[in-house]
Coordinates of C-alpha atoms and ligand atoms in Angstrom, one line a residue:
X158 CA 124.3 -14.1 269.1
X159 CA 125.4 -10.5 268.1
X160 CA 126.8 -9.4 264.8
X161 CA 129.3 -6.6 264.4
X162 CA 132.2 -5.4 262.2
X163 CA 134.8 -3.5 264.1
X164 CA 138.2 -2.1 263.3
X165 CA 141.3 -2.5 265.4
X166 CA 145.1 -1.9 265.3
X167 CA 145.8 -5.3 266.7
X168 CA 143.6 -8.5 267.0
X169 CA 145.1 -11.3 269.0
X170 CA 143.8 -14.8 268.7
X171 CA 144.2 -16.8 271.9
X172 CA 144.1 -15.4 275.5
X173 CA 146.7 -17.4 277.2
X174 CA 149.8 -15.8 278.9
X175 CA 151.2 -14.9 275.4
X176 CA 147.9 -13.4 274.1
X177 CA 146.6 -11.5 277.2
X178 CA 150.0 -10.0 278.2
X179 CA 150.5 -8.9 274.6
X180 CA 147.0 -7.3 274.6
X181 CA 147.6 -5.4 277.7
X182 CA 151.0 -4.0 276.5
X183 CA 149.4 -3.1 273.0
X184 CA 146.6 -1.3 274.8
X185 CA 149.1 0.5 277.1
X186 CA 151.0 1.7 274.1
X187 CA 147.8 3.3 272.6
X188 CA 146.9 0.6 270.1
X189 CA 143.2 -0.2 269.7
X190 CA 143.3 -3.9 270.7
X191 CA 140.9 -6.9 270.6
X192 CA 141.5 -10.4 271.9
X193 CA 139.6 -13.5 270.8
X194 CA 139.2 -16.6 273.0
X195 CA 137.4 -19.9 272.2
X196 CA 137.5 -21.0 275.8
X197 CA 134.8 -20.0 278.4
X198 CA 137.4 -18.2 280.5
X199 CA 140.6 -16.2 279.7
X200 CA 144.1 -17.2 280.8
X201 CA 144.7 -20.1 278.4
X202 CA 146.3 -23.4 279.2
X203 CA 148.4 -21.8 282.0
X204 CA 145.6 -20.5 284.1
X205 CA 142.9 -23.0 283.4
X206 CA 144.6 -26.4 283.0
X207 CA 148.3 -25.8 283.4
X208 CA 150.7 -23.8 285.7
X209 CA 148.1 -22.6 288.2
X210 CA 145.9 -25.6 289.0
X211 CA 149.0 -27.8 289.1
X212 CA 150.8 -25.5 291.5
X213 CA 147.6 -25.2 293.7
X214 CA 147.4 -29.0 294.2
X215 CA 151.2 -29.4 294.4
X216 CA 151.0 -27.0 297.4
X217 CA 148.0 -28.7 299.0
X218 CA 149.5 -32.2 298.5
X219 CA 152.8 -31.1 299.9
X220 CA 151.0 -29.8 303.1
X221 CA 149.3 -33.2 303.4
X222 CA 152.7 -35.0 303.0
X223 CA 154.2 -32.7 305.5
X224 CA 151.4 -33.2 308.0
X225 CA 151.9 -37.0 307.7
X226 CA 155.6 -37.3 307.6
X227 CA 157.3 -34.1 308.7
X228 CA 155.4 -32.0 311.2
X229 CA 155.9 -34.4 314.1
X230 CA 159.6 -33.8 313.8
X231 CA 158.9 -30.0 314.4
X232 CA 157.0 -31.0 317.5
X233 CA 153.7 -30.5 315.9
X234 CA 151.5 -33.5 316.5
X235 CA 148.2 -33.7 314.7
X236 CA 147.0 -37.2 315.3
X237 CA 145.5 -39.0 312.4
X238 CA 145.7 -36.9 309.3
X239 CA 142.9 -37.5 306.7
X240 CA 142.5 -36.3 303.1
X241 CA 139.5 -34.3 301.9
X242 CA 140.2 -34.5 298.2
X243 CA 137.0 -32.7 297.2
X244 CA 138.0 -29.6 299.3
X245 CA 141.5 -29.7 297.9
X246 CA 140.0 -29.6 294.4
X247 CA 137.5 -26.8 295.3
X248 CA 140.4 -24.7 296.6
X249 CA 142.3 -25.2 293.3
X250 CA 139.2 -24.4 291.3
X251 CA 138.6 -21.2 293.3
X252 CA 142.2 -20.0 292.7
X253 CA 141.8 -20.7 289.0
X254 CA 138.4 -18.9 288.9
X255 CA 139.8 -15.9 290.8
X256 CA 142.7 -15.6 288.4
X257 CA 140.8 -16.1 285.2
X258 CA 138.4 -13.4 286.3
X259 CA 141.3 -11.3 287.1
X260 CA 142.4 -11.5 283.5
X261 CA 139.0 -10.5 282.3
X262 CA 139.2 -7.5 284.6
X263 CA 142.6 -6.6 283.3
X264 CA 141.1 -6.7 279.7
X265 CA 138.4 -4.3 280.7
X266 CA 140.7 -2.0 282.7
X267 CA 143.1 -1.7 279.8
X268 CA 140.2 -1.3 277.3
X269 CA 141.0 -4.4 275.4
X270 CA 137.8 -5.7 273.6
X271 CA 137.2 -9.4 274.4
X272 CA 135.4 -11.6 271.9
X273 CA 134.5 -15.1 273.1
X274 CA 134.5 -17.5 270.1
X275 CA 136.8 -19.2 267.7
X276 CA 138.9 -16.9 265.6
X277 CA 140.1 -17.6 262.0
X278 CA 141.9 -15.5 259.5
X279 CA 139.6 -15.2 256.5
X280 CA 141.5 -12.7 254.4
X281 CA 144.3 -10.1 254.7
X282 CA 143.7 -8.2 257.9
X283 CA 140.3 -9.8 258.7
X284 CA 139.6 -12.2 261.6
X285 CA 136.2 -13.9 261.8
X286 CA 134.9 -14.9 265.2
X287 CA 132.4 -17.7 265.5
X288 CA 130.8 -18.9 268.7
X289 CA 129.3 -17.0 271.7
X290 CA 130.1 -13.8 269.8
X291 CA 129.9 -13.6 266.0
X292 CA 131.9 -10.8 264.6
X293 CA 134.1 -9.7 261.8
X294 CA 137.2 -7.9 263.0
X295 CA 139.5 -5.8 260.8
X296 CA 143.1 -5.4 262.0
X297 CA 146.3 -3.8 260.9
X298 CA 148.1 -6.6 262.8
X299 CA 147.0 -10.0 263.6
X300 CA 148.7 -12.0 266.5
X301 CA 148.4 -15.7 266.7
X302 CA 148.7 -16.9 270.4
X303 CA 146.8 -20.1 270.1
X304 CA 149.2 -22.2 272.3
X305 CA 149.5 -25.9 272.4
X306 CA 147.7 -29.2 273.4
X307 CA 149.0 -32.4 274.8
X308 CA 150.6 -34.9 272.4
X309 CA 148.7 -38.1 272.1
X310 CA 150.5 -41.4 271.5
X311 CA 148.9 -43.0 268.4
X312 CA 148.9 -46.5 270.0
X313 CA 147.5 -45.3 273.3
X314 CA 144.7 -42.7 272.6
X315 CA 143.4 -40.5 275.4
X316 CA 140.1 -41.8 276.6
X317 CA 139.7 -39.2 279.5
X318 CA 139.2 -42.0 282.0
X319 CA 142.0 -44.6 282.0
X320 CA 144.5 -43.0 279.6
X321 CA 144.6 -39.3 280.3
X322 CA 146.4 -36.1 279.7
X323 CA 147.4 -33.5 282.4
X324 CA 144.0 -31.9 282.1
X325 CA 142.3 -34.9 283.6
X326 CA 145.1 -35.7 286.0
X327 CA 144.4 -32.3 287.6
X328 CA 141.0 -33.4 288.6
X329 CA 140.9 -37.1 289.5
X330 CA 137.9 -37.7 291.8
X331 CA 139.7 -40.3 293.8
X332 CA 143.4 -41.0 294.4
X333 CA 144.5 -43.7 291.9
X334 CA 145.8 -47.0 293.3
X335 CA 148.6 -47.1 290.8
X336 CA 149.3 -44.1 288.4
X337 CA 151.6 -44.9 285.5
X338 CA 153.2 -41.8 284.2
X339 CA 154.5 -42.0 280.6
X340 CA 157.2 -39.3 280.2
X341 CA 159.5 -38.1 283.0
X342 CA 159.4 -34.3 282.1
X343 CA 158.1 -31.4 284.2
X344 CA 154.4 -32.2 283.9
X345 CA 154.8 -36.0 284.5
X346 CA 156.9 -35.4 287.6
X347 CA 154.7 -32.7 289.0
X348 CA 151.5 -34.6 288.5
X349 CA 153.2 -37.8 289.7
X350 CA 154.3 -36.0 292.9
X351 CA 150.8 -34.8 293.6
X352 CA 149.2 -38.3 293.5
X353 CA 152.2 -39.9 295.1
X354 CA 151.9 -37.6 298.2
X355 CA 148.1 -38.2 298.3
X356 CA 148.8 -42.0 298.5
X357 CA 149.0 -43.4 295.0
X358 CA 151.8 -45.8 293.8
X359 CA 153.4 -43.9 291.0
X360 CA 155.6 -45.4 288.2
X361 CA 157.3 -43.1 285.8
X362 CA 158.3 -44.7 282.4
X363 CA 160.8 -42.6 280.5
X364 CA 162.3 -43.2 277.0
X365 CA 165.6 -41.4 277.7
X366 CA 168.2 -42.5 280.2
X367 CA 167.4 -39.6 282.5
X368 CA 164.4 -37.6 283.6
X369 CA 163.7 -33.9 283.3
X370 CA 164.2 -33.6 279.6
X371 CA 167.2 -31.6 278.5
X372 CA 168.1 -30.4 282.1
X373 CA 171.6 -30.9 283.5
X374 CA 172.1 -34.6 283.9
X375 CA 173.9 -34.5 287.3
X376 CA 171.0 -32.4 288.8
X377 CA 168.4 -34.5 287.1
X378 CA 169.9 -37.6 288.7
X379 CA 170.0 -35.7 292.1
X380 CA 166.2 -35.0 291.7
X381 CA 165.5 -38.6 290.7
X382 CA 167.3 -39.9 293.8
X383 CA 165.2 -37.8 296.1
X384 CA 161.9 -38.6 294.3
X385 CA 162.9 -42.3 294.6
X386 CA 163.3 -41.8 298.4
X387 CA 159.8 -40.4 298.5
X388 CA 158.6 -43.7 296.8
X389 CA 158.3 -42.7 293.1
X390 CA 159.4 -45.6 290.9
X391 CA 161.3 -45.0 287.6
X392 CA 161.8 -47.1 284.5
X393 CA 164.4 -45.3 282.3
X394 CA 165.5 -46.1 278.8
X395 CA 162.0 -47.7 278.4
X396 CA 159.8 -47.4 275.4
X397 CA 156.0 -47.7 275.9
X398 CA 154.5 -49.7 273.0
X399 CA 150.8 -50.0 273.9
X400 CA 148.1 -50.4 276.5
X401 CA 145.1 -52.6 277.1
X402 CA 142.2 -51.8 279.2
X403 CA 140.3 -54.7 281.0
X404 CA 137.7 -53.8 283.5
X405 CA 139.3 -51.1 285.7
X406 CA 142.9 -52.2 285.0
X407 CA 145.2 -50.8 282.3
X408 CA 148.1 -52.8 281.2
X409 CA 150.9 -50.8 279.8
X410 CA 153.4 -52.7 277.6
X411 CA 156.9 -51.6 277.1
X412 CA 160.3 -52.6 275.8
X413 CA 163.8 -51.8 276.9
X414 CA 165.5 -49.2 274.6
X415 CA 168.9 -50.9 275.0
X416 CA 168.1 -54.6 274.5
X417 CA 164.4 -54.8 273.4
X418 CA 163.4 -56.9 276.4
X419 CA 159.6 -56.7 276.7
X420 CA 157.5 -56.3 279.7
X421 CA 154.3 -54.8 281.1
X422 CA 153.0 -53.0 284.2
X423 CA 149.4 -52.7 285.4
X424 CA 147.7 -49.6 286.9
X425 CA 144.4 -47.9 287.1
X426 CA 145.3 -44.6 285.5
X427 CA 147.9 -43.8 282.9
X428 CA 149.0 -40.2 282.5
X429 CA 150.6 -39.6 279.1
X430 CA 152.9 -36.6 279.5
X431 CA 155.2 -36.9 276.5
X432 CA 155.1 -33.2 275.5
X433 CA 152.7 -30.8 273.9
X434 CA 152.2 -29.8 270.2
X435 CA 151.3 -26.4 268.8
X436 CA 147.6 -25.8 268.3
X437 CA 146.8 -24.0 264.9
X438 CA 143.6 -26.0 263.8
X439 CA 141.0 -24.0 262.0
X440 CA 143.0 -20.7 261.9
X441 CA 143.0 -20.7 258.1
X442 CA 146.8 -20.5 258.0
X443 CA 147.1 -22.6 254.9
X444 CA 145.0 -20.2 252.9
X445 CA 146.9 -17.2 254.3
X446 CA 150.3 -18.8 253.4
X447 CA 151.5 -18.9 257.0
X448 CA 154.3 -21.5 257.0
X449 CA 154.6 -24.2 259.7
X450 CA 157.8 -26.3 260.3
X451 CA 157.9 -30.1 260.4
X452 CA 156.8 -30.0 264.1
X453 CA 153.7 -28.0 263.2
X454 CA 155.1 -24.9 264.9
X455 CA 154.5 -21.5 263.1
X456 CA 157.7 -20.3 261.6
X457 CA 158.6 -16.8 262.7
X458 CA 161.3 -14.4 261.7
X459 CA 162.4 -11.1 263.2
X460 CA 159.8 -9.6 265.6
X461 CA 157.6 -12.7 265.4
X462 CA 156.6 -12.0 261.8
X463 CA 155.3 -15.1 260.1
X464 CA 155.8 -15.8 256.4
X465 CA 152.7 -13.7 255.7
X466 CA 152.9 -9.9 256.2
X467 CA 150.8 -8.5 259.0
X468 CA 150.5 -11.9 260.8
X469 CA 152.6 -12.5 263.8
X470 CA 152.8 -15.5 266.2
X471 CA 154.1 -16.0 269.8
X472 CA 154.1 -18.5 272.6
X473 CA 153.7 -22.3 272.5
X474 CA 152.4 -22.1 268.8
X475 CA 156.0 -21.1 267.9
X476 CA 159.4 -22.8 268.2
X477 CA 161.2 -22.6 271.6
X478 CA 160.5 -23.5 275.2
X479 CA 156.8 -24.1 275.9
X480 CA 156.7 -22.0 279.0
X481 CA 154.2 -19.3 280.2
X482 CA 157.0 -16.7 280.9
X483 CA 158.5 -17.3 277.4
X484 CA 155.0 -16.6 275.8
X485 CA 154.6 -13.5 278.0
X486 CA 158.0 -12.0 277.2
X487 CA 157.3 -12.6 273.5
X488 CA 153.9 -10.9 273.9
X489 CA 155.5 -7.9 275.4
X490 CA 158.4 -7.7 272.9
X491 CA 155.9 -8.0 270.0
X492 CA 153.6 -5.3 271.4
X493 CA 156.5 -3.0 271.8
X494 CA 157.5 -3.5 268.2
X495 CA 153.9 -3.0 267.0
X496 CA 153.8 0.2 269.2
X497 CA 156.7 1.6 267.3
X498 CA 159.6 0.6 269.7
X499 CA 162.0 -2.3 269.6
X500 CA 161.0 -5.4 271.6
X501 CA 163.6 -8.0 272.6
X502 CA 163.7 -11.4 274.3
X503 CA 167.0 -12.8 275.6
X504 CA 166.5 -16.6 274.9
X505 CA 169.7 -17.4 276.8
X506 CA 168.1 -16.5 280.1
X507 CA 164.7 -18.3 280.0
X508 CA 164.5 -20.2 283.3
X509 CA 162.8 -23.5 283.6
X510 CA 161.4 -25.0 286.8
X511 CA 160.0 -28.4 287.9
X512 CA 157.8 -27.8 290.9
X513 CA 158.4 -31.1 292.7
X514 CA 159.7 -31.0 296.2
X515 CA 162.6 -30.3 296.2
X516 CA 162.1 -28.2 293.2
X517 CA 164.5 -28.1 290.2
X518 CA 165.3 -24.9 288.4
X519 CA 167.7 -23.9 285.8
X520 CA 168.8 -21.2 283.4
X521 CA 171.4 -21.2 280.7
X522 CA 173.6 -24.0 279.5
X523 CA 173.9 -27.5 281.1
X524 CA 177.3 -29.2 281.4
X525 CA 176.3 -31.5 278.6
X526 CA 175.6 -28.5 276.3
X527 CA 178.9 -26.8 277.1
X528 CA 180.8 -30.0 276.5
X529 CA 179.0 -30.5 273.2
X530 CA 179.9 -27.0 272.1
X531 CA 183.5 -27.4 273.3
X532 CA 183.2 -24.4 275.6
X533 CA 185.6 -24.5 278.5
X534 CA 184.1 -23.8 281.9
X535 CA 184.6 -23.9 285.6
X536 CA 182.0 -25.4 287.8
X537 CA 181.1 -24.7 291.4
X538 CA 178.5 -26.5 293.5
X539 CA 177.3 -26.3 297.0
X540 CA 174.9 -28.5 298.9
X541 CA 171.8 -27.4 300.8
X542 CA 172.9 -29.8 303.7
X543 CA 175.5 -27.2 304.6
X544 CA 173.1 -24.2 304.7
X545 CA 171.7 -23.1 308.1
X546 CA 168.3 -22.0 306.7
X547 CA 167.8 -25.2 304.9
X548 CA 168.5 -27.1 308.2
X549 CA 166.0 -24.8 310.0
X550 CA 163.3 -25.5 307.4
X551 CA 164.2 -29.2 307.4
X552 CA 164.8 -29.4 303.7
X553 CA 168.4 -30.1 303.0
X554 CA 168.3 -32.2 299.8
X555 CA 169.9 -30.8 296.6
X556 CA 172.5 -28.4 295.6
X557 CA 173.2 -25.2 293.5
X558 CA 175.7 -25.6 290.6
X559 CA 177.1 -22.7 288.7
X560 CA 178.9 -23.1 285.4
X561 CA 181.1 -20.2 284.4
X562 CA 183.3 -19.4 281.4
X563 CA 186.9 -20.6 282.1
X564 CA 188.5 -17.4 280.8
X565 CA 186.0 -14.6 281.6
X566 CA 184.3 -16.2 284.6
X567 CA 180.9 -15.1 283.0
X568 CA 178.1 -17.2 284.3
X569 CA 176.9 -19.6 281.5
X570 CA 174.4 -21.7 283.4
X571 CA 172.9 -22.2 286.9
X572 CA 171.2 -25.4 288.0
X573 CA 169.4 -25.9 291.3
X574 CA 167.7 -28.8 293.0
X575 CA 166.5 -27.7 296.4
X576 CA 163.8 -26.0 298.5
X577 CA 162.3 -23.0 296.7
X578 CA 164.6 -23.4 293.7
X579 CA 161.8 -21.7 291.7
X580 CA 162.4 -18.4 293.6
X581 CA 166.1 -18.8 293.9
X582 CA 166.7 -19.1 290.1
X583 CA 165.6 -15.5 289.7
X584 CA 168.9 -14.2 291.0
X585 CA 170.7 -16.4 288.4
X586 CA 168.5 -15.0 285.6
X587 CA 169.2 -11.4 286.6
X588 CA 172.9 -12.2 286.9
X589 CA 173.0 -13.7 283.4
X590 CA 170.9 -10.9 282.0
X591 CA 173.5 -8.4 283.2
X592 CA 176.4 -10.6 282.1
X593 CA 177.6 -11.2 285.6
X594 CA 180.6 -13.3 286.5
X595 CA 180.5 -15.9 289.3
X596 CA 182.7 -13.5 291.3
X597 CA 180.0 -10.8 290.9
X598 CA 177.5 -13.2 292.6
X599 CA 180.2 -14.2 295.2
X600 CA 180.9 -10.6 296.1
X601 CA 177.1 -9.6 296.4
X602 CA 175.4 -9.5 299.8
X603 CA 173.2 -12.4 300.5
X604 CA 171.2 -12.1 303.8
X605 CA 171.9 -14.6 306.5
X606 CA 170.4 -17.1 307.1
X607 CA 168.8 -17.6 303.8
X608 CA 168.6 -20.4 301.1
X609 CA 170.1 -17.9 298.7
X610 CA 173.4 -18.2 300.6
X611 CA 173.8 -21.5 298.8
X612 CA 173.9 -19.6 295.5
X613 CA 176.7 -17.5 296.9
X614 CA 178.7 -20.5 298.2
X615 CA 178.3 -22.2 294.8
X616 CA 179.7 -18.9 293.1
X617 CA 182.6 -19.0 295.6
X618 CA 183.1 -22.7 294.8
X619 CA 183.7 -21.8 291.2
X620 CA 186.9 -20.2 292.4
X621 CA 187.4 -23.0 295.0
X622 CA 186.8 -20.6 297.9
X623 CA 183.9 -22.4 299.7
X624 CA 183.7 -21.2 303.4
X625 CA 180.7 -22.8 304.9
X626 CA 180.6 -26.5 305.7
Ligands
FAD783 C1 149.9 -29.2 283.5 C2 150.7 -28.1 283.0 C3 151.5 -27.4 283.8 C4 152.3 -26.3 283.4 N1 153.0 -25.6 284.3 C5 153.8 -24.6 283.9 C6 154.6 -23.8 284.8 O1 154.6 -24.1 286.0 N2 155.3 -22.8 284.3 C7 155.3 -22.5 282.9 O2 156.0 -21.5 282.5 N3 154.5 -23.2 282.0 C8 153.8 -24.2 282.4 N4 153.0 -24.9 281.6 C9 153.0 -24.5 280.1 C10 152.2 -23.2 279.9 O3 150.9 -23.5 280.3 C11 152.2 -22.8 278.5 O4 153.6 -22.7 278.1 C12 151.5 -21.5 278.2 O5 150.2 -21.6 278.7 C13 151.6 -21.1 276.8 O6 151.0 -19.9 276.6 P1 150.4 -19.4 275.2 O7 149.7 -18.1 275.5 O8 151.3 -19.6 274.1 O9 149.2 -20.5 275.0 P2 148.0 -21.1 275.8 O10 148.1 -20.8 277.2 O11 147.9 -22.5 275.4 O12 146.7 -20.2 275.4 C14 146.2 -20.3 274.0 C15 144.8 -19.9 274.0 O13 144.3 -19.8 272.7 C16 143.0 -20.3 272.6 N5 142.7 -20.6 271.2 C17 143.3 -21.6 270.4 N6 142.8 -21.5 269.2 C18 141.9 -20.5 269.2 C19 141.1 -19.9 268.2 N7 141.2 -20.3 266.9 N8 140.3 -18.9 268.5 C20 140.3 -18.4 269.8 N9 141.1 -18.9 270.8 C21 141.8 -19.9 270.5 C22 143.0 -21.4 273.6 O14 141.7 -21.8 274.0 C23 143.8 -21.0 274.7 O15 143.1 -20.3 275.7 C24 152.2 -25.9 282.0 C25 151.4 -26.6 281.1 C26 150.6 -27.7 281.6 C27 149.7 -28.4 280.7

């Protein structure tokens, strides 16, 4: 254990996408910067137990499913396809390892001092680090980027074996017989897809009358239809009330939201993916007068300033979408403000993606939101079935839907279910960032034959000018 007292312009607590990106930008702007991380590796939830490992096994499991069900159609015959789960997991772990080391390298390259240990704010401008490194850090500015943890249901506590969070569902040692997923949002659907493709029966129980959280209802239903075809089972408007473990079986009890009818379902693993909550334990926020809201999120005002001068907060620990790119953009905006400039994040253009196959991606308002706000809009939509590239790939499920202001034609929302929707949504984000109209998209070149042409056709459809069919 080493002891030291060092002075910095900025000390950031938490090295997830919010924290480490903020640190790099602070350092680039000439601020003497330190980052404190309680985990063994940098990168936070996203790199260690979130975005990256989940996408690695989503990709691998999709290859497995294609080898089993689709390649023969392309004339590629493999014979009997078998699963080597341990190799699949090793590949995932290597990707995570490479990327977390990459972040450590970036810290060094940008001269950000890294302290491994738990950080707490002990007095104005002072962060105490306890753990692998023991240090007292003095800072003009303190940034809290401590992220979030999975929400636990009080009547169904995580035991890490039968009732698990996404962290354990990323590393099951064998394919479950029957995985019950509580919560039909992004994480539940992604992890459900992985294990479904690898051979598990998967049942998703969702409290709401639709999956995909606040996403556009029509497209959420489109995605559910395709996932059902793949074999995923859904119980909507269903409230989970408890679970009992006997031997190797978990019985999950539920009741219908509409009429209270009770029932139960049995499986060998239960993934509880009902959301995440901010993590601020042990930071000393109470003592420092940093206010939290009723959801435990750190309240921030202009430029991510908390209720206490000199302390800022970004990412999952604060209100708003719990997404890596939201945390990153806030990190950059805050760094630019601390560096003497003016940082800005356009919250109207935060894209969200569900990496199932097909993927679902959206940006801006859904039809339900526009209706609720009485905003008049035109809608144009175009299916992937009518797109040449989608046919060549053999992935024709889904559509692009564009919602544009009725008077000005400005794009208000874009929603995609389809192949590579995660990449396609970038065009919609840029269009919205620049205040584009649907006609702007319709008049822009889109190379042929590409999936992106579906975006253009949807834009033409807003003006009822669809050409391809
Ligand atoms: C399974 C899963 C899949 C996901 N997939 C995606 C996706 O595809 N795309 C996407 O955009 N988002 C995804 N997310 C969400 C994404 O991971 C988070 O939104 C993102 O990581 C938030 O970044 P952050 O920097 O705010 O916090 P985090 O990434 O949570 O990082 C916070 C860090 O702070 C550290 N910390 C906490 N307290 C202290 C302390 N007192 N001292 C020192 N260190 C501390 C933690 O150890 C952690 O490393 C996924 C999440 C999960 C769980």
